[in-house]
Amino acid sequence: MDKPVCFIDTESDGKLCVQQSALQILQQIQQPVVVLAVVGLYRTGKSYLMNRLAGKQTGFALGSTIESKTKGIWMWCVPHPTRAGTTLVLLDTEGLGDVDKGDSKHDTKIFSLAVLLSSTLVLNSQGTIDNRAIEDLQYVTELTEYIKVKSSDEDEDDSEFVKFFPSFIWAVRDFTLENKINGKYMTEDQYLEYALKLKTGMSKTVREFNLPRECIRNYFPSRKCFTFPFPTNPKNLSRLEHLDPAGLSPDFLKVSDNFSKFIFDRSEVKKLKDGHTVTGRVLGQLVKTYVDTISSGEVPFLDNAVLAMARIENEAAVKEGLEVYQSGMEKLKKSFPLELKDVSSEHQRLSSLATQTFMKRSFKDSEGIFIKCLEEDINKLFDGYLCQNEEASKKTCGNLLSSLSAPMTEKLKKGR
C-alpha cells in the first residue's frame, strides 16, 4: 500500500462499519501481521508517529487546526522493516474526546476495537502523566463493558483478558519535565510505574484514583514509556509533515528513532489466545466479527469470535483442499481411460496434497470435523472419477470393437 485507507468508518446512523476495500487488502495478506494501533486525545500528534513508522513523511492525515482529522480507524499495511515475511499493519484511530461527537460511547467502542485488533497499543498523550491524563482514560475502565471473554455467566478475572490484550506503550508528547523524583533520576519506564502507583485506603476518593491505574496495570502487564520533547519551534508545528529533518529537534529525532526501533524489534506478531498466528486474512475476519457484533448493540465474546472465525477459515480450507484435488483429477481425466492402479495412485497423491493445503489454512479443527469433511468430499469425487474412467473405458472398447467389426461386416456384404 502506498497510502492509508479507511478501515472502520461511521455510518449516518452512528454505527461502525468495516470498509470492504480494506478487507480485500487484508484478504490478500497471507503473512503474519504485527498490528500497531495508536489511541489518544485528538490533536496530540498521533498520525505523525504512525507516518514515521511507515517510513514516510506524509500518509496519515495531520491536522493544523483544532478539528480532529482522523475519523474512525485508518489502516496502512507495509512490509515489516526488520522481519522478512511479515507485514506491519498500522492503525490510526479517531482522536478521543472530540467535542463534535454525538455518541458518548463512541470513543469507548473505538478504543475497544484498537485493543482487540492490535498486538501493540500505543497511547499518545501530551504534557505529563498526571492524574488528569489518567482520568482521561476512563475508556480503560469501561473495557469490560464492551469486551467479554466467554458467553457464560462465569466470573472473568483479568488474566483472561490479558490473553487477548496487546502490549502497551505510553508515548508522552511535548514532555518538558526532568525525570526526577525526590532528587533522583529515573528512567521513562520508572516514571510510568510511578504515575501508576496505587494509593492505600478504601475511601471513595482513593477508589476513584486507583481504578484506572489498576485497570492499566492488570490489563497491560507488558508496559513501556517514551517521553518526547517538543519536535520544533511552536510556529512550525502546523507544517510538521513538510519539515526537513534539519528543522526538527535533535532530541525529538533521537526519541523518535528509539521509539521506532523498539516497535520494530519488540512488537510481537498478533496472536490469538491459544498462540495461533494471525495473518492479514484472519485479521480481516476478526475485525468484521467484532464490528458487526458491536454495531448490533451486542458485546463481543472473544471465545465466540475465535470459534466463528475458525469455522469460516476451516470451511475455506476445505474448499481450497478440494480445489487442489479436483484440479489435478480434471487434468488426469483428459487421459482417461487409464488402468485402475494409475487412477488410484494419482488419487492418493492429490489427496495428500489437498490435505497439506487444508492444514496450511485450517484453524482450531481440534475434533477433526473439517478434515473429515474434506476426506469425505474427496472420496465422493474419487468415486465419480472412477465412474468416468469406467465410462471412458467402455467407450474406448466400443469404438475399438466398432472399428474391428466394420471391415468384417463389409466383407460379409460383398460375399467374401
Coordinates of C-alpha atoms in Angstrom, one line a residue:
M1 CA 0.0 0.0 0.0
D2 CA 1.4 3.4 -0.9
K3 CA -1.1 5.3 1.4
P4 CA -3.5 4.6 4.2
V5 CA -7.2 3.6 3.6
C6 CA -10.2 4.0 5.7
F7 CA -10.6 0.7 7.7
I8 CA -13.6 1.3 10.0
D9 CA -16.0 4.1 9.3
T10 CA -19.1 5.5 11.0
E11 CA -22.4 5.4 9.1
S12 CA -25.0 8.1 9.1
D13 CA -26.9 6.4 12.0
G14 CA -23.7 6.4 14.1
K15 CA -23.0 2.6 13.7
L16 CA -19.5 1.4 12.9
C17 CA -18.9 -0.4 9.6
V18 CA -15.9 -2.1 8.0
Q19 CA -14.8 -0.9 4.6
Q20 CA -14.9 -3.7 2.0
S21 CA -11.9 -2.3 0.2
A22 CA -9.8 -2.6 3.3
L23 CA -11.0 -6.2 3.9
Q24 CA -10.0 -7.0 0.3
I25 CA -6.5 -5.7 1.0
L26 CA -6.2 -7.9 4.2
Q27 CA -7.6 -10.9 2.3
Q28 CA -4.5 -10.8 0.1
I29 CA -2.1 -10.8 3.0
Q30 CA -1.1 -14.4 3.8
Q31 CA 1.8 -13.4 6.0
P32 CA 1.8 -13.0 9.8
V33 CA 0.9 -9.4 10.9
V34 CA 2.3 -7.1 13.6
V35 CA -0.6 -4.8 14.3
L36 CA 0.2 -1.5 15.9
A37 CA -2.7 0.8 16.9
V38 CA -2.4 4.3 18.3
V39 CA -5.0 5.9 20.5
G40 CA -5.3 9.2 22.4
L41 CA -7.0 12.5 22.6
Y42 CA -7.4 14.3 19.3
R43 CA -4.9 16.9 18.1
T44 CA -2.0 15.2 20.0
G45 CA 0.2 14.2 17.0
K46 CA -0.8 10.5 16.7
S47 CA -0.7 10.5 13.0
Y48 CA 2.8 11.9 12.8
L49 CA 4.2 9.0 14.8
M50 CA 2.5 6.5 12.5
N51 CA 3.8 8.1 9.4
R52 CA 7.4 7.7 10.8
L53 CA 6.7 4.0 11.4
A54 CA 5.6 3.6 7.8
G55 CA 8.9 5.2 6.7
K56 CA 7.1 8.2 5.2
Q57 CA 6.8 11.9 6.0
T58 CA 3.2 12.0 4.8
G59 CA 0.3 9.5 4.8
F60 CA -2.0 9.6 7.7
A61 CA -3.7 13.0 7.8
L62 CA -2.1 15.6 10.1
G63 CA -4.3 18.4 11.3
S64 CA -3.1 22.0 11.8
T65 CA -6.3 23.2 13.4
I66 CA -8.4 22.3 16.5
E67 CA -10.5 20.0 14.3
S68 CA -9.9 16.2 14.5
K69 CA -8.6 15.0 11.2
T70 CA -8.9 11.2 11.6
K71 CA -12.4 9.7 11.7
G72 CA -13.0 6.1 12.5
I73 CA -9.9 3.9 12.1
W74 CA -7.5 4.1 9.2
M75 CA -5.1 1.3 8.1
W76 CA -1.7 1.2 6.4
C77 CA -0.1 -2.1 5.6
V78 CA 3.6 -2.0 4.8
P79 CA 6.4 -4.6 4.7
H80 CA 7.9 -5.0 8.1
P81 CA 11.2 -3.1 8.1
T82 CA 13.2 -5.8 10.0
R83 CA 11.3 -9.1 9.7
A84 CA 11.2 -10.8 6.4
G85 CA 7.8 -12.4 5.5
T86 CA 5.9 -10.2 8.0
T87 CA 3.5 -7.3 7.3
L88 CA 3.3 -4.3 9.6
V89 CA -0.3 -3.1 10.0
L90 CA -0.6 0.4 11.3
L91 CA -4.0 1.6 12.7
D92 CA -4.5 5.3 13.3
T93 CA -7.6 5.8 15.4
E94 CA -10.0 8.7 15.6
G95 CA -9.0 11.2 18.3
L96 CA -10.7 10.6 21.6
G97 CA -12.6 13.4 23.2
D98 CA -13.7 15.2 20.0
V99 CA -16.5 17.7 21.0
D100 CA -18.3 17.2 17.7
K101 CA -19.3 13.6 18.5
G102 CA -22.8 12.9 19.5
D103 CA -22.4 9.4 20.9
S104 CA -20.8 9.5 24.3
K105 CA -19.9 5.8 24.0
H106 CA -18.3 6.1 20.5
D107 CA -14.8 6.7 21.9
T108 CA -15.0 3.6 24.1
K109 CA -16.0 1.5 21.0
I110 CA -13.0 2.8 19.0
F111 CA -10.7 2.3 22.0
S112 CA -12.1 -1.3 22.5
L113 CA -11.5 -2.1 18.8
A114 CA -8.0 -0.8 19.0
V115 CA -7.3 -3.1 21.9
L116 CA -8.9 -6.1 20.3
L117 CA -7.1 -5.8 16.9
S118 CA -3.6 -4.7 17.9
S119 CA -0.6 -6.7 19.1
T120 CA 0.9 -3.4 20.4
L121 CA -1.3 -0.5 21.7
V122 CA 0.3 3.0 21.8
L123 CA -1.4 5.6 24.0
N124 CA -0.4 9.0 22.8
S125 CA -0.8 12.0 25.2
Q126 CA 0.7 15.4 25.8
G127 CA 2.5 17.0 28.7
T128 CA 2.8 14.7 31.6
I129 CA 1.3 11.5 33.0
D130 CA -0.6 13.2 35.8
N131 CA -3.9 12.5 37.4
R132 CA -5.8 14.4 34.6
A133 CA -4.1 12.3 31.9
I134 CA -5.0 9.1 33.7
E135 CA -8.6 10.3 34.4
D136 CA -9.0 10.9 30.6
L137 CA -8.5 7.2 30.2
Q138 CA -11.9 6.3 31.5
Y139 CA -12.1 4.1 28.4
V140 CA -9.8 1.6 30.1
T141 CA -12.2 1.2 33.0
E142 CA -15.1 0.6 30.6
L143 CA -13.4 -2.1 28.5
T144 CA -15.1 -5.0 30.3
E145 CA -18.5 -3.4 29.4
Y146 CA -17.6 -3.8 25.7
I147 CA -15.5 -6.9 25.8
K148 CA -16.3 -10.3 27.3
V149 CA -14.2 -13.4 27.1
K150 CA -16.9 -16.0 27.5
S151 CA -20.6 -16.1 26.8
S152 CA -21.3 -18.0 30.0
D153 CA -22.2 -16.3 33.3
E154 CA -18.8 -17.3 34.8
D155 CA -16.9 -14.6 36.5
E156 CA -13.9 -13.5 34.5
D157 CA -10.7 -12.4 36.0
D158 CA -8.2 -10.0 34.5
S159 CA -5.8 -12.9 33.5
E160 CA -8.4 -14.0 30.9
F161 CA -8.4 -10.6 29.2
V162 CA -4.6 -10.4 29.2
K163 CA -4.5 -13.5 26.9
F164 CA -6.2 -11.4 24.3
F165 CA -4.9 -7.9 25.0
P166 CA -1.8 -6.3 23.4
S167 CA 1.4 -4.9 24.9
F168 CA 1.2 -1.3 26.0
I169 CA 3.3 1.8 25.2
W170 CA 2.6 5.2 26.6
A171 CA 4.0 8.0 24.4
V172 CA 4.2 11.3 26.2
R173 CA 4.5 14.2 23.7
D174 CA 5.9 17.7 24.4
F175 CA 7.4 16.5 27.7
T176 CA 9.4 19.3 29.4
L177 CA 9.9 18.0 33.0
E178 CA 13.1 16.5 34.4
N179 CA 12.9 12.8 35.0
K180 CA 13.5 13.2 38.7
I181 CA 11.7 12.0 41.9
N182 CA 13.0 13.1 45.2
G183 CA 16.1 14.4 43.5
K184 CA 16.9 11.1 41.8
Y185 CA 16.9 10.5 38.1
M186 CA 14.5 7.8 36.8
T187 CA 14.0 6.0 33.6
E188 CA 11.0 6.6 31.4
D189 CA 9.6 3.2 32.5
Q190 CA 10.1 4.1 36.1
Y191 CA 8.3 7.4 35.5
L192 CA 5.3 5.4 34.1
E193 CA 5.2 3.0 37.0
Y194 CA 5.4 5.9 39.5
A195 CA 2.4 7.5 37.8
L196 CA 0.5 4.2 38.0
K197 CA 1.3 3.8 41.7
L198 CA -1.8 3.0 43.8
K199 CA -2.9 4.8 47.0
T200 CA -3.7 2.9 50.1
G201 CA -7.2 3.1 51.7
M202 CA -10.8 2.3 50.8
S203 CA -12.4 5.7 50.6
K204 CA -14.4 6.7 47.5
T205 CA -11.7 9.2 46.5
V206 CA -9.0 6.6 46.8
R207 CA -11.0 4.0 44.8
E208 CA -11.7 6.5 42.1
F209 CA -8.0 7.4 42.0
N210 CA -6.9 3.7 41.8
L211 CA -9.5 2.3 39.4
P212 CA -7.9 3.5 36.0
R213 CA -4.5 2.7 37.3
E214 CA -5.5 -0.8 38.4
C215 CA -7.1 -1.4 35.0
I216 CA -3.9 -0.4 33.2
R217 CA -1.7 -2.4 35.5
N218 CA -3.9 -5.5 35.3
Y219 CA -4.9 -5.5 31.6
F220 CA -1.5 -4.5 30.3
P221 CA 1.3 -6.1 32.3
S222 CA 3.7 -5.5 29.5
R223 CA 4.3 -1.7 29.6
K224 CA 6.8 0.7 28.1
C225 CA 7.1 4.5 28.1
F226 CA 8.7 7.1 25.8
T227 CA 8.8 10.8 26.6
F228 CA 9.2 13.1 23.5
P229 CA 10.4 16.7 23.8
F230 CA 8.9 19.4 21.6
P231 CA 9.6 18.5 18.0
T232 CA 10.3 22.0 16.7
N233 CA 9.5 25.7 17.2
P234 CA 5.8 26.1 18.0
K235 CA 5.2 28.2 14.9
N236 CA 6.3 25.3 12.8
L237 CA 4.0 22.7 14.3
S238 CA 1.3 23.3 11.8
R239 CA 3.6 22.2 9.0
L240 CA 5.3 19.4 10.8
E241 CA 4.9 16.8 7.9
H242 CA 6.6 19.2 5.5
L243 CA 9.6 20.0 7.7
D244 CA 13.0 18.8 6.7
P245 CA 14.7 16.7 9.5
A246 CA 17.1 19.5 10.0
G247 CA 14.2 21.6 11.2
L248 CA 13.3 19.2 13.9
S249 CA 14.8 19.0 17.4
P250 CA 17.8 16.5 17.6
D251 CA 16.4 15.2 20.9
F252 CA 13.0 14.7 19.4
L253 CA 14.5 12.8 16.5
K254 CA 16.6 10.7 18.9
V255 CA 13.5 9.6 20.9
S256 CA 11.5 9.0 17.7
D257 CA 14.3 6.7 16.4
N258 CA 14.4 4.8 19.7
F259 CA 10.6 4.5 19.6
S260 CA 10.6 3.2 16.1
K261 CA 13.4 0.8 16.8
F262 CA 11.6 -0.6 19.8
I263 CA 8.4 -1.1 17.8
F264 CA 10.3 -2.9 15.0
D265 CA 12.4 -5.1 17.3
R266 CA 10.0 -5.8 20.2
S267 CA 6.4 -5.6 18.9
E268 CA 5.1 -9.2 18.5
V269 CA 3.2 -10.8 15.7
K270 CA -0.6 -10.7 16.5
K271 CA -1.7 -14.0 18.1
L272 CA -4.9 -15.4 19.4
K273 CA -5.3 -16.8 23.0
D274 CA -4.0 -20.2 22.1
G275 CA -1.0 -18.9 20.3
H276 CA -2.4 -19.2 16.8
T277 CA -0.6 -16.7 14.5
V278 CA -2.9 -14.1 12.9
T279 CA -2.4 -13.3 9.2
G280 CA -3.9 -10.4 7.3
R281 CA -6.7 -12.6 6.1
V282 CA -7.5 -13.7 9.7
L283 CA -7.3 -10.1 10.9
G284 CA -10.0 -9.2 8.4
Q285 CA -12.2 -12.0 9.7
L286 CA -11.7 -10.8 13.2
V287 CA -12.5 -7.2 12.6
K288 CA -15.7 -8.0 10.7
T289 CA -16.9 -10.2 13.5
Y290 CA -16.1 -7.6 16.2
V291 CA -17.6 -4.6 14.3
D292 CA -20.7 -6.5 13.3
T293 CA -21.3 -7.5 16.9
I294 CA -20.7 -4.0 18.4
S295 CA -22.8 -2.4 15.7
S296 CA -25.7 -4.7 16.6
G297 CA -25.6 -3.5 20.1
E298 CA -24.2 -6.7 21.5
V299 CA -20.9 -7.3 23.4
P300 CA -18.2 -9.2 21.6
F301 CA -17.4 -12.5 23.3
L302 CA -13.8 -13.2 22.4
D303 CA -14.1 -17.0 22.6
N304 CA -17.1 -16.9 20.3
A305 CA -15.4 -14.6 17.8
V306 CA -12.5 -17.0 17.6
L307 CA -14.8 -20.0 17.1
A308 CA -16.8 -18.1 14.4
M309 CA -13.5 -17.2 12.7
A310 CA -12.3 -20.8 12.9
R311 CA -15.5 -22.1 11.2
I312 CA -15.0 -19.6 8.4
E313 CA -11.3 -20.4 8.0
N314 CA -11.9 -24.2 8.1
E315 CA -14.7 -24.1 5.6
A316 CA -12.4 -22.1 3.3
A317 CA -9.6 -24.6 4.0
V318 CA -11.9 -27.5 2.9
K319 CA -12.8 -25.6 -0.3
E320 CA -9.1 -24.9 -1.1
G321 CA -8.2 -28.5 -0.5
L322 CA -11.0 -29.7 -2.7
E323 CA -9.9 -27.3 -5.5
V324 CA -6.4 -28.7 -5.4
Y325 CA -7.7 -32.3 -5.7
Q326 CA -10.3 -31.6 -8.3
S327 CA -7.9 -29.5 -10.5
G328 CA -5.4 -32.4 -10.5
M329 CA -8.0 -35.0 -11.3
E330 CA -9.5 -32.9 -14.1
K331 CA -6.1 -32.9 -15.7
L332 CA -5.8 -36.6 -15.3
K333 CA -9.3 -37.1 -16.7
K334 CA -8.1 -35.9 -20.1
S335 CA -6.0 -39.1 -20.3
F336 CA -8.9 -41.4 -19.4
P337 CA -9.3 -44.4 -19.8
L338 CA -6.4 -45.4 -17.5
E339 CA -5.6 -48.5 -15.5
L340 CA -7.2 -48.5 -12.1
K341 CA -3.9 -48.6 -10.3
D342 CA -2.8 -45.4 -12.2
V343 CA -6.0 -43.6 -11.2
S344 CA -5.7 -44.8 -7.6
S345 CA -2.1 -43.7 -7.4
E346 CA -2.9 -40.2 -8.6
H347 CA -5.8 -40.0 -6.3
Q348 CA -3.5 -40.8 -3.3
R349 CA -1.0 -38.2 -4.4
L350 CA -3.6 -35.5 -4.8
S351 CA -5.4 -36.4 -1.6
S352 CA -2.2 -35.9 0.3
L353 CA -1.6 -32.5 -1.5
A354 CA -5.2 -31.5 -0.7
T355 CA -4.7 -32.3 3.0
Q356 CA -1.5 -30.3 3.1
T357 CA -3.3 -27.4 1.6
F358 CA -6.1 -27.7 4.2
M359 CA -3.6 -27.9 7.1
K360 CA -1.9 -24.6 6.0
R361 CA -5.2 -22.7 6.5
S362 CA -7.1 -24.8 9.0
F363 CA -7.6 -23.4 12.4
K364 CA -8.7 -25.0 15.7
D365 CA -10.1 -28.1 14.0
S366 CA -9.2 -30.0 17.2
E367 CA -12.0 -32.5 16.8
G368 CA -11.2 -33.2 13.2
I369 CA -14.6 -32.3 11.9
F370 CA -13.5 -30.3 8.9
I371 CA -10.6 -32.6 7.9
K372 CA -13.2 -35.4 7.9
C373 CA -15.5 -33.4 5.7
L374 CA -12.5 -32.9 3.3
E375 CA -11.8 -36.7 3.2
E376 CA -15.5 -37.5 2.6
D377 CA -15.8 -34.9 -0.2
I378 CA -12.6 -36.2 -1.9
N379 CA -13.9 -39.8 -1.7
K380 CA -17.2 -38.8 -3.3
L381 CA -15.2 -37.0 -6.1
F382 CA -13.0 -40.1 -6.5
D383 CA -16.0 -42.4 -6.9
G384 CA -17.2 -40.0 -9.6
Y385 CA -13.9 -40.1 -11.4
L386 CA -13.8 -43.9 -11.2
C387 CA -17.2 -44.0 -12.9
Q388 CA -16.0 -41.5 -15.6
N389 CA -12.8 -43.7 -16.2
E390 CA -15.0 -46.7 -16.5
E391 CA -17.3 -45.0 -18.9
A392 CA -14.3 -43.8 -20.9
S393 CA -13.0 -47.4 -21.0
K394 CA -16.4 -48.8 -22.2
K395 CA -16.5 -46.1 -24.9
T396 CA -12.9 -46.9 -26.0
C397 CA -13.7 -50.6 -26.1
G398 CA -16.9 -49.9 -28.0
N399 CA -15.1 -47.8 -30.5
L400 CA -12.4 -50.4 -30.9
L401 CA -15.0 -53.2 -31.5
S402 CA -16.7 -51.0 -34.0
S403 CA -13.5 -50.3 -35.8
L404 CA -12.8 -54.1 -35.9
S405 CA -16.3 -55.2 -36.9
A406 CA -16.7 -52.7 -39.7
P407 CA -14.3 -54.4 -42.1
M408 CA -15.8 -57.8 -41.3
T409 CA -19.3 -56.5 -42.0
E410 CA -18.2 -55.0 -45.2
K411 CA -16.7 -58.3 -46.3
L412 CA -19.9 -60.2 -45.5
K413 CA -21.8 -57.8 -47.6
K414 CA -19.6 -58.5 -50.5
G415 CA -20.0 -62.3 -50.0
R416 CA -16.4 -62.9 -49.1

